[in-house]
Amino acid sequence: MPGVFGAIDWLFIFEQTLNEAVDLNAIVFALAAIGLNVHFGYAGLLNFGQVGFVAAGAYGMGLAVTLWGLNPFLAVVVGMIFATIFALFLGIPTLRLRADYLAIVTIASAEILRLVARSTAMRNITRGPEGLNEFVGPFRELSPFNPSVSYGFGPFTWRGNQFFTVVVGWTLIFFFVFLVWQLMRSPWGRVVKAIREDEDAARALGKSAYWYKLQALILGGIIGGFGGMMLALGNATVQPDFFVAPLTFFFWLVLILGGAGRVWAPVLGSVIFWGLITFIQNLGRQLVDAGLIPTSIMDTSQVDQIRFWIVGAALALLMIFRPQGILGSKEEMALDAH
Amino acid sequence: MILSKGLSDMGRRVVGVFLLGVMAMALFVAFAPPAFAEGEMIGTRLRYTEPNSGERVAVSGVSLTVEDTSGETIAEGVTDADGIFEVEVPGSGRYGLTIFPETLPEGVFLADPDNPTKLVEVLVGQTGRAIFQLVNENELAGLGQTSTITFRRVAQLTVEGLKFGVFLAMAAIGLSLIFGTTGLVNFAHGEMIGWGMLWAYLFNFYGFAGMFGFMEGWPAPFGDGVNLIFATLMAIVMGLGLGWAMDKFIFAPLRARGTAVISAMIVTIGLSILIRYVYLFVFGGVPRFYRDYTAQVGIKIGVIEITPKDLITGLLSVAILVLVGLFLQRARMGKAMRAVADDRDLAESSGIDVQRVIRFVWVAGSGLAALGGVFIGLSEQVSWNIGFRILLLIFAAVVLGGLGTAYGALVGALIVGVGIQVSTLWIPPELKNLGALVLLIVALLIRPQGILGKAERIG
Amino acid sequence: MPTDLEHLPREPGVPKPDPILVVDNMRKRFGGIVAVDVDHLEIQRGAITALIGPNGAGKTTFFNVLTGFDKPDEGHKVFDGETIDRARPHRLAQKGMVRTFQLTKALTKLAVIENMKLGAKDQKGENFARSLITPIWKKQEKEIEQRADVLLEKFQMDQMRDEYAGAISGGQRKLLEMSRSLMTDPKLVMLDEPMAGVNPALKQKLLDHVRGLKDQGITVVFVEHDMDVVQGISDWVVVMAEGAIIAEGPPRSIAENKKVIDAYLGAHHDAPLDLDQEQAFLAEDMAEEQETEEQ
């Protein structure tokens, strides 16, 4: 066994793991999942197209700069407006219907959005599959950090521009977690949660289920849109093929892992998820490189597919064996099944 | 509590099913046999019309890869100054040549961006060639609108749409019936279609050796591929088995535990992602074709042209759909299925074994999906991610027709099939599936219960 | 008032002295079946009106149509002098017409007290923007909580105020639903089979509470399929069969009405039940309720 462990650079793997657990991906996923938590965790909306909101935010912000030359603050507002429009587009036809219709329409609409964005017909606007690449400049000018200097310590070290993204990203996360906490302890949150439990009961008590669901859909969508804006800023690009449908279910896994309906669940879920994925993939790659996994079974490119297996299996198994996730309460879950 | 005992039992079963599936497919990879010979090449030449001069100009520096039938990339490279790409391949046979459209220079586009992979037949001692049609900006803008709308085109597209519609209907009925009897929207239904499509491919090329490695070298059907017709029957058996296993080991226990339908729905999503990416791992990302009946010349019937395979599979599908209809109307089990879909409690109290009916629906629906998968694979191509692409169209079909009604699924599927084909008269083919999705949303606005669905009662 | 009703003609669609709810030409079809077919009906203000009929008579659908949960194919309704043909359920609730459901709809993952507080009307904190600033709604929230506590005490549910609504018994949920509906300050309470699946002891308690509503000046309409329950409590009885109203009158007159007896013939509710039968039906009802909740 020493041979096995000797061939692997554990320090590198652990550093990568810790870094990825708080880096851009974790931030984007946390924001998307906070939005999803508003949708599903609190309002009970089956949004299977959260990736569409992420895309709407990213494209909105990107286009505001590349197409209309707006300043960064207005660009963020445009990103929010795009997410809102997407929410209205999804919500108006479906929120009066049963929950599964929203599920079907959201997954379809998110895919529509991606296909339209990468289509040749939209090439002059969205730049097709290559996506938007020249919008990040004005945002980076706002950064107080020197791009050529490293900030942070140990595994948590970033170059100036990346550090700026990480700082802004985590600030947004804390802000939205606080916002959700405040909303959910207010009477507004009570109505939303009541609708999750039983929409007709809420309506019979004089609450417009439709209107509250629409508000929740917009709010969660905008938070998801901020995830997309962070993604765009961090990667300095918006490409349509990033926003593929399975990504939505990564967000779902993150949320359910943490515990749907808990304020911190999306953040905890995202950090654990990205730590775990990074650890497993790095280990896998090194095992393949060291010849410990024969390439006849798996090559390095296939190691990257493992994450989909993990996500799929984990989502199904969590739902079966621990639907309350890490933070949820078992008693509360038991109330659902008599 | 009883629950915890059920859980551990269930845990073993779930893990067992996962492992079985993964193992079966892994065996298949391990024994994908390459065939070797010498002196064969594969190649293409890329040119396009320069819009200003109107001359044909070579397109250089474009990346291409060559894959063998197992999806393994065996060569890659870029086109040279003359726009030529040529590489040696290990022997005669079929290869996939894939172009990477993102490496095309500014202003050059693939005329058919949906199909970046061409199937090339390489004969002994020869060079197999593929043609990629490249267009400039002006030509691109004209694509899809250039041809005038003639009766012949409309008729042709309608027939193609009907053909796809009946395949879709066969694949969709299972989803609709499972929803009708259990209230569950099965997001893994697309993977059940892929399941049939891929198993047929496996049997078609490798016979039973694909499943049981030790049989390699035995005569067909054990150690060698079998004719697609036989492979299809095997795929249907696998499909029936998958439906049975999914209900027996996963969804029946979940129902017994009283798990909410929404939780079960999220389970189906997890399964769908897991299964789909196991397909990718095993099968590779390159679309492929069955060994038989691939390149067929169309026959003319009146103004339309259709290949014999499409004609036969299309008519076969119609026959099967009629049988399904008769079954639902006449057979005891068919009536029981409709009764459960109508009112589960009432059905149960009138002595129908609801769990047995549901099991039957899963098995039959999965079998139909598998067959639909083979037909779609034969008509188009065999690919790992067919499940997701087709799932959205199935959703459009069943919601349009009325979720939970078998006939609704049929009507919806035909509308979607014809709709997406005929819509290419006006919109670019790359956006044709979009029309179906937009139709879905519009339908929800106007008549949410679907064409054949009934409004539901509250309270 | 009730005594006035005694002298009214005992025929379907009879005008009442002071109607709070008036229904005209109401039709609702499901596929080929006419679920509701009511020419005219008036509900007397301040009285307890029972809506009875055999299973499948269209009582619940009629209820759904009245409360806006189902859209009728045609018809008019006037509530408290105001036409409410197109009003959605939550609007009707805001206007003072509140309903309960045959299958209790407790908000399982909210505490009992939160269930109660939800019922209160005109909450400032239910507005998105205002909910963000606690001081705006804190004071009103306290008042609502006090009111809820008073009601809980009255319904003898104060000891379970902080439990999840999903964790209390089926009968207590019925009580919760009734008391929660009172948080909306209703003029008219519509109860859909409040006694279904409730044990005999609790049944008596529920009946007392229904009488209590009337004493507070709240109009009550309730659906019931058991004629015996109706006798003791209601001022006026409306009988439905096959979607139409076939008889109206004070409770005693209804029990002797031949049309009503015919309509009930064959159904198991026609004769007074002995205890064994009662319990058998009860078990059936409970099993049904549980199954439907599981779905």
PDB file of C-alpha atoms in Angstrom, chain B residues 268-433:
ATOM      1  CA  THR B 268     -36.167   9.715 -11.130  1.00  0.00           C
ATOM      2  CA  ILE B 269     -34.048  12.749 -11.955  1.00  0.00           C
ATOM      3  CA  GLY B 270     -31.092  11.336 -10.070  1.00  0.00           C
ATOM      4  CA  LEU B 271     -31.514   8.031 -11.860  1.00  0.00           C
ATOM      5  CA  SER B 272     -31.755   9.723 -15.213  1.00  0.00           C
ATOM      6  CA  ILE B 273     -28.473  11.600 -14.740  1.00  0.00           C
ATOM      7  CA  LEU B 274     -26.685   8.527 -13.404  1.00  0.00           C
ATOM      8  CA  ILE B 275     -27.899   6.257 -16.181  1.00  0.00           C
ATOM      9  CA  ARG B 276     -27.277   8.814 -18.906  1.00  0.00           C
ATOM     10  CA  TYR B 277     -23.667   9.324 -17.893  1.00  0.00           C
ATOM     11  CA  VAL B 278     -23.084   5.591 -17.557  1.00  0.00           C
ATOM     12  CA  TYR B 279     -24.220   5.446 -21.186  1.00  0.00           C
ATOM     13  CA  LEU B 280     -21.662   8.128 -22.058  1.00  0.00           C
ATOM     14  CA  PHE B 281     -18.906   6.250 -20.246  1.00  0.00           C
ATOM     15  CA  VAL B 282     -19.731   2.978 -21.949  1.00  0.00           C
ATOM     16  CA  PHE B 283     -20.807   4.165 -25.348  1.00  0.00           C
ATOM     17  CA  GLY B 284     -18.725   7.268 -25.902  1.00  0.00           C
ATOM     18  CA  GLY B 285     -19.910  10.663 -27.027  1.00  0.00           C
ATOM     19  CA  VAL B 286     -19.941  10.026 -30.768  1.00  0.00           C
ATOM     20  CA  PRO B 287     -23.252   9.092 -32.358  1.00  0.00           C
ATOM     21  CA  ARG B 288     -23.215   5.791 -34.223  1.00  0.00           C
ATOM     22  CA  PHE B 289     -25.381   3.669 -36.471  1.00  0.00           C
ATOM     23  CA  TYR B 290     -26.723   0.159 -36.403  1.00  0.00           C
ATOM     24  CA  ARG B 291     -24.916  -2.449 -38.488  1.00  0.00           C
ATOM     25  CA  ASP B 292     -27.909  -3.283 -40.642  1.00  0.00           C
ATOM     26  CA  TYR B 293     -30.253  -1.219 -42.797  1.00  0.00           C
ATOM     27  CA  THR B 294     -28.325   2.033 -42.350  1.00  0.00           C
ATOM     28  CA  ALA B 295     -27.704   3.313 -45.836  1.00  0.00           C
ATOM     29  CA  GLN B 296     -30.925   2.792 -47.739  1.00  0.00           C
ATOM     30  CA  VAL B 297     -32.155   4.397 -50.921  1.00  0.00           C
ATOM     31  CA  GLY B 298     -35.564   5.977 -50.629  1.00  0.00           C
ATOM     32  CA  ILE B 299     -38.484   4.657 -52.603  1.00  0.00           C
ATOM     33  CA  LYS B 300     -41.001   6.959 -54.226  1.00  0.00           C
ATOM     34  CA  ILE B 301     -44.648   6.756 -53.291  1.00  0.00           C
ATOM     35  CA  GLY B 302     -46.587   9.430 -55.127  1.00  0.00           C
ATOM     36  CA  VAL B 303     -44.908  12.743 -54.366  1.00  0.00           C
ATOM     37  CA  ILE B 304     -43.094  11.577 -51.262  1.00  0.00           C
ATOM     38  CA  GLU B 305     -39.929   9.602 -50.824  1.00  0.00           C
ATOM     39  CA  ILE B 306     -39.303   7.285 -47.904  1.00  0.00           C
ATOM     40  CA  THR B 307     -36.688   4.657 -47.100  1.00  0.00           C
ATOM     41  CA  PRO B 308     -37.943   1.071 -46.718  1.00  0.00           C
ATOM     42  CA  LYS B 309     -36.786   0.949 -43.088  1.00  0.00           C
ATOM     43  CA  ASP B 310     -38.728   4.080 -42.205  1.00  0.00           C
ATOM     44  CA  LEU B 311     -41.792   2.793 -43.994  1.00  0.00           C
ATOM     45  CA  ILE B 312     -41.667  -0.574 -42.239  1.00  0.00           C
ATOM     46  CA  THR B 313     -40.882   0.734 -38.762  1.00  0.00           C
ATOM     47  CA  GLY B 314     -43.503   3.452 -39.200  1.00  0.00           C
ATOM     48  CA  LEU B 315     -46.224   0.990 -40.178  1.00  0.00           C
ATOM     49  CA  LEU B 316     -45.089  -1.388 -37.452  1.00  0.00           C
ATOM     50  CA  SER B 317     -45.430   1.423 -34.924  1.00  0.00           C
ATOM     51  CA  VAL B 318     -48.930   2.211 -36.126  1.00  0.00           C
ATOM     52  CA  ALA B 319     -49.836  -1.471 -35.758  1.00  0.00           C
ATOM     53  CA  ILE B 320     -48.403  -1.580 -32.245  1.00  0.00           C
ATOM     54  CA  LEU B 321     -50.229   1.599 -31.249  1.00  0.00           C
ATOM     55  CA  VAL B 322     -53.490   0.110 -32.536  1.00  0.00           C
ATOM     56  CA  LEU B 323     -52.785  -3.021 -30.481  1.00  0.00           C
ATOM     57  CA  VAL B 324     -52.116  -0.897 -27.411  1.00  0.00           C
ATOM     58  CA  GLY B 325     -55.414   0.882 -28.001  1.00  0.00           C
ATOM     59  CA  LEU B 326     -57.296  -2.395 -28.383  1.00  0.00           C
ATOM     60  CA  PHE B 327     -55.574  -3.687 -25.270  1.00  0.00           C
ATOM     61  CA  LEU B 328     -56.678  -0.687 -23.234  1.00  0.00           C
ATOM     62  CA  GLN B 329     -60.242  -1.007 -24.516  1.00  0.00           C
ATOM     63  CA  ARG B 330     -60.744  -4.760 -24.480  1.00  0.00           C
ATOM     64  CA  ALA B 331     -58.289  -6.638 -22.308  1.00  0.00           C
ATOM     65  CA  ARG B 332     -58.944  -7.152 -18.594  1.00  0.00           C
ATOM     66  CA  MET B 333     -55.614  -5.619 -17.667  1.00  0.00           C
ATOM     67  CA  GLY B 334     -56.177  -2.714 -20.040  1.00  0.00           C
ATOM     68  CA  LYS B 335     -59.502  -1.912 -18.430  1.00  0.00           C
ATOM     69  CA  ALA B 336     -57.935  -2.243 -15.004  1.00  0.00           C
ATOM     70  CA  MET B 337     -55.233   0.237 -16.053  1.00  0.00           C
ATOM     71  CA  ARG B 338     -57.818   2.768 -17.129  1.00  0.00           C
ATOM     72  CA  ALA B 339     -59.760   2.216 -13.946  1.00  0.00           C
ATOM     73  CA  VAL B 340     -56.684   2.843 -11.800  1.00  0.00           C
ATOM     74  CA  ALA B 341     -55.856   5.947 -13.805  1.00  0.00           C
ATOM     75  CA  ASP B 342     -59.414   7.236 -13.407  1.00  0.00           C
ATOM     76  CA  ASP B 343     -59.778   6.725  -9.675  1.00  0.00           C
ATOM     77  CA  ARG B 344     -57.248   4.698  -7.791  1.00  0.00           C
ATOM     78  CA  ASP B 345     -59.271   4.329  -4.588  1.00  0.00           C
ATOM     79  CA  LEU B 346     -62.372   3.272  -6.431  1.00  0.00           C
ATOM     80  CA  ALA B 347     -60.371   0.730  -8.448  1.00  0.00           C
ATOM     81  CA  GLU B 348     -58.808  -0.651  -5.304  1.00  0.00           C
ATOM     82  CA  SER B 349     -62.112  -0.968  -3.492  1.00  0.00           C
ATOM     83  CA  SER B 350     -63.650  -2.760  -6.451  1.00  0.00           C
ATOM     84  CA  GLY B 351     -61.089  -5.515  -6.145  1.00  0.00           C
ATOM     85  CA  ILE B 352     -58.374  -4.469  -8.606  1.00  0.00           C
ATOM     86  CA  ASP B 353     -54.842  -5.304  -7.485  1.00  0.00           C
ATOM     87  CA  VAL B 354     -53.514  -1.792  -7.983  1.00  0.00           C
ATOM     88  CA  GLN B 355     -49.874  -2.646  -7.290  1.00  0.00           C
ATOM     89  CA  ARG B 356     -49.975  -5.382  -9.917  1.00  0.00           C
ATOM     90  CA  VAL B 357     -51.490  -2.985 -12.434  1.00  0.00           C
ATOM     91  CA  ILE B 358     -48.788  -0.430 -11.731  1.00  0.00           C
ATOM     92  CA  ARG B 359     -46.070  -3.042 -12.103  1.00  0.00           C
ATOM     93  CA  PHE B 360     -47.588  -4.004 -15.434  1.00  0.00           C
ATOM     94  CA  VAL B 361     -47.661  -0.383 -16.581  1.00  0.00           C
ATOM     95  CA  TRP B 362     -43.974   0.033 -15.741  1.00  0.00           C
ATOM     96  CA  VAL B 363     -43.004  -3.145 -17.569  1.00  0.00           C
ATOM     97  CA  ALA B 364     -45.128  -2.497 -20.638  1.00  0.00           C
ATOM     98  CA  GLY B 365     -44.276   1.213 -20.798  1.00  0.00           C
ATOM     99  CA  SER B 366     -40.588   0.482 -20.564  1.00  0.00           C
ATOM    100  CA  GLY B 367     -40.839  -2.192 -23.266  1.00  0.00           C
ATOM    101  CA  LEU B 368     -42.592   0.236 -25.600  1.00  0.00           C
ATOM    102  CA  ALA B 369     -40.010   2.895 -24.819  1.00  0.00           C
ATOM    103  CA  ALA B 370     -37.205   0.451 -25.645  1.00  0.00           C
ATOM    104  CA  LEU B 371     -38.785  -0.388 -28.986  1.00  0.00           C
ATOM    105  CA  GLY B 372     -39.372   3.280 -29.717  1.00  0.00           C
ATOM    106  CA  GLY B 373     -35.693   3.830 -28.933  1.00  0.00           C
ATOM    107  CA  VAL B 374     -34.578   1.247 -31.481  1.00  0.00           C
ATOM    108  CA  PHE B 375     -36.805   2.749 -34.157  1.00  0.00           C
ATOM    109  CA  ILE B 376     -35.543   6.252 -33.493  1.00  0.00           C
ATOM    110  CA  GLY B 377     -31.972   4.958 -33.472  1.00  0.00           C
ATOM    111  CA  LEU B 378     -32.533   3.265 -36.812  1.00  0.00           C
ATOM    112  CA  SER B 379     -34.214   6.262 -38.355  1.00  0.00           C
ATOM    113  CA  GLU B 380     -31.727   8.815 -37.023  1.00  0.00           C
ATOM    114  CA  GLN B 381     -28.673   7.770 -35.065  1.00  0.00           C
ATOM    115  CA  VAL B 382     -27.690   5.914 -31.931  1.00  0.00           C
ATOM    116  CA  SER B 383     -26.436   8.258 -29.243  1.00  0.00           C
ATOM    117  CA  TRP B 384     -25.936   8.312 -25.503  1.00  0.00           C
ATOM    118  CA  ASN B 385     -27.942  11.443 -24.782  1.00  0.00           C
ATOM    119  CA  ILE B 386     -31.021  10.684 -26.848  1.00  0.00           C
ATOM    120  CA  GLY B 387     -32.878  10.399 -23.539  1.00  0.00           C
ATOM    121  CA  PHE B 388     -32.765  14.034 -22.606  1.00  0.00           C
ATOM    122  CA  ARG B 389     -33.413  15.357 -26.097  1.00  0.00           C
ATOM    123  CA  ILE B 390     -36.416  13.137 -26.569  1.00  0.00           C
ATOM    124  CA  LEU B 391     -37.713  13.638 -23.018  1.00  0.00           C
ATOM    125  CA  LEU B 392     -38.521  17.275 -23.680  1.00  0.00           C
ATOM    126  CA  LEU B 393     -40.420  16.359 -26.841  1.00  0.00           C
ATOM    127  CA  ILE B 394     -42.292  13.658 -24.929  1.00  0.00           C
ATOM    128  CA  PHE B 395     -43.218  16.200 -22.292  1.00  0.00           C
ATOM    129  CA  ALA B 396     -44.508  18.474 -25.005  1.00  0.00           C
ATOM    130  CA  ALA B 397     -46.492  15.588 -26.476  1.00  0.00           C
ATOM    131  CA  VAL B 398     -48.079  14.332 -23.258  1.00  0.00           C
ATOM    132  CA  VAL B 399     -48.884  17.756 -21.880  1.00  0.00           C
ATOM    133  CA  LEU B 400     -50.374  18.780 -25.197  1.00  0.00           C
ATOM    134  CA  GLY B 401     -52.462  15.618 -25.348  1.00  0.00           C
ATOM    135  CA  GLY B 402     -53.340  15.554 -21.672  1.00  0.00           C
ATOM    136  CA  LEU B 403     -51.049  14.178 -18.969  1.00  0.00           C
ATOM    137  CA  GLY B 404     -52.081  10.701 -17.922  1.00  0.00           C
ATOM    138  CA  THR B 405     -54.222   9.715 -20.886  1.00  0.00           C
ATOM    139  CA  ALA B 406     -52.833   7.141 -23.317  1.00  0.00           C
ATOM    140  CA  TYR B 407     -54.730   8.506 -26.298  1.00  0.00           C
ATOM    141  CA  GLY B 408     -53.686  12.006 -25.365  1.00  0.00           C
ATOM    142  CA  ALA B 409     -50.055  10.947 -25.608  1.00  0.00           C
ATOM    143  CA  LEU B 410     -50.736   9.604 -29.087  1.00  0.00           C
ATOM    144  CA  VAL B 411     -52.487  12.723 -30.343  1.00  0.00           C
ATOM    145  CA  GLY B 412     -49.875  14.979 -28.737  1.00  0.00           C
ATOM    146  CA  ALA B 413     -46.997  12.987 -30.212  1.00  0.00           C
ATOM    147  CA  LEU B 414     -48.415  13.189 -33.725  1.00  0.00           C
ATOM    148  CA  ILE B 415     -48.944  16.941 -33.412  1.00  0.00           C
ATOM    149  CA  VAL B 416     -45.430  17.440 -32.080  1.00  0.00           C
ATOM    150  CA  GLY B 417     -43.907  15.162 -34.729  1.00  0.00           C
ATOM    151  CA  VAL B 418     -45.652  16.824 -37.659  1.00  0.00           C
ATOM    152  CA  GLY B 419     -45.277  20.257 -36.076  1.00  0.00           C
ATOM    153  CA  ILE B 420     -41.518  20.152 -35.754  1.00  0.00           C
ATOM    154  CA  GLN B 421     -40.993  18.769 -39.234  1.00  0.00           C
ATOM    155  CA  VAL B 422     -43.354  21.130 -41.020  1.00  0.00           C
ATOM    156  CA  SER B 423     -42.059  24.105 -39.032  1.00  0.00           C
ATOM    157  CA  THR B 424     -38.719  23.727 -40.843  1.00  0.00           C
ATOM    158  CA  LEU B 425     -40.460  25.319 -43.807  1.00  0.00           C
ATOM    159  CA  TRP B 426     -40.155  28.596 -41.979  1.00  0.00           C
ATOM    160  CA  ILE B 427     -37.588  28.266 -39.229  1.00  0.00           C
ATOM    161  CA  PRO B 428     -33.991  27.037 -39.367  1.00  0.00           C
ATOM    162  CA  PRO B 429     -33.760  23.289 -38.671  1.00  0.00           C
ATOM    163  CA  GLU B 430     -31.466  23.877 -35.689  1.00  0.00           C
ATOM    164  CA  LEU B 431     -34.394  25.535 -33.912  1.00  0.00           C
ATOM    165  CA  LYS B 432     -37.067  23.044 -34.932  1.00  0.00           C
ATOM    166  CA  ASN B 433     -37.363  21.324 -31.526  1.00  0.00           C
TER     167      ASN B 433
END
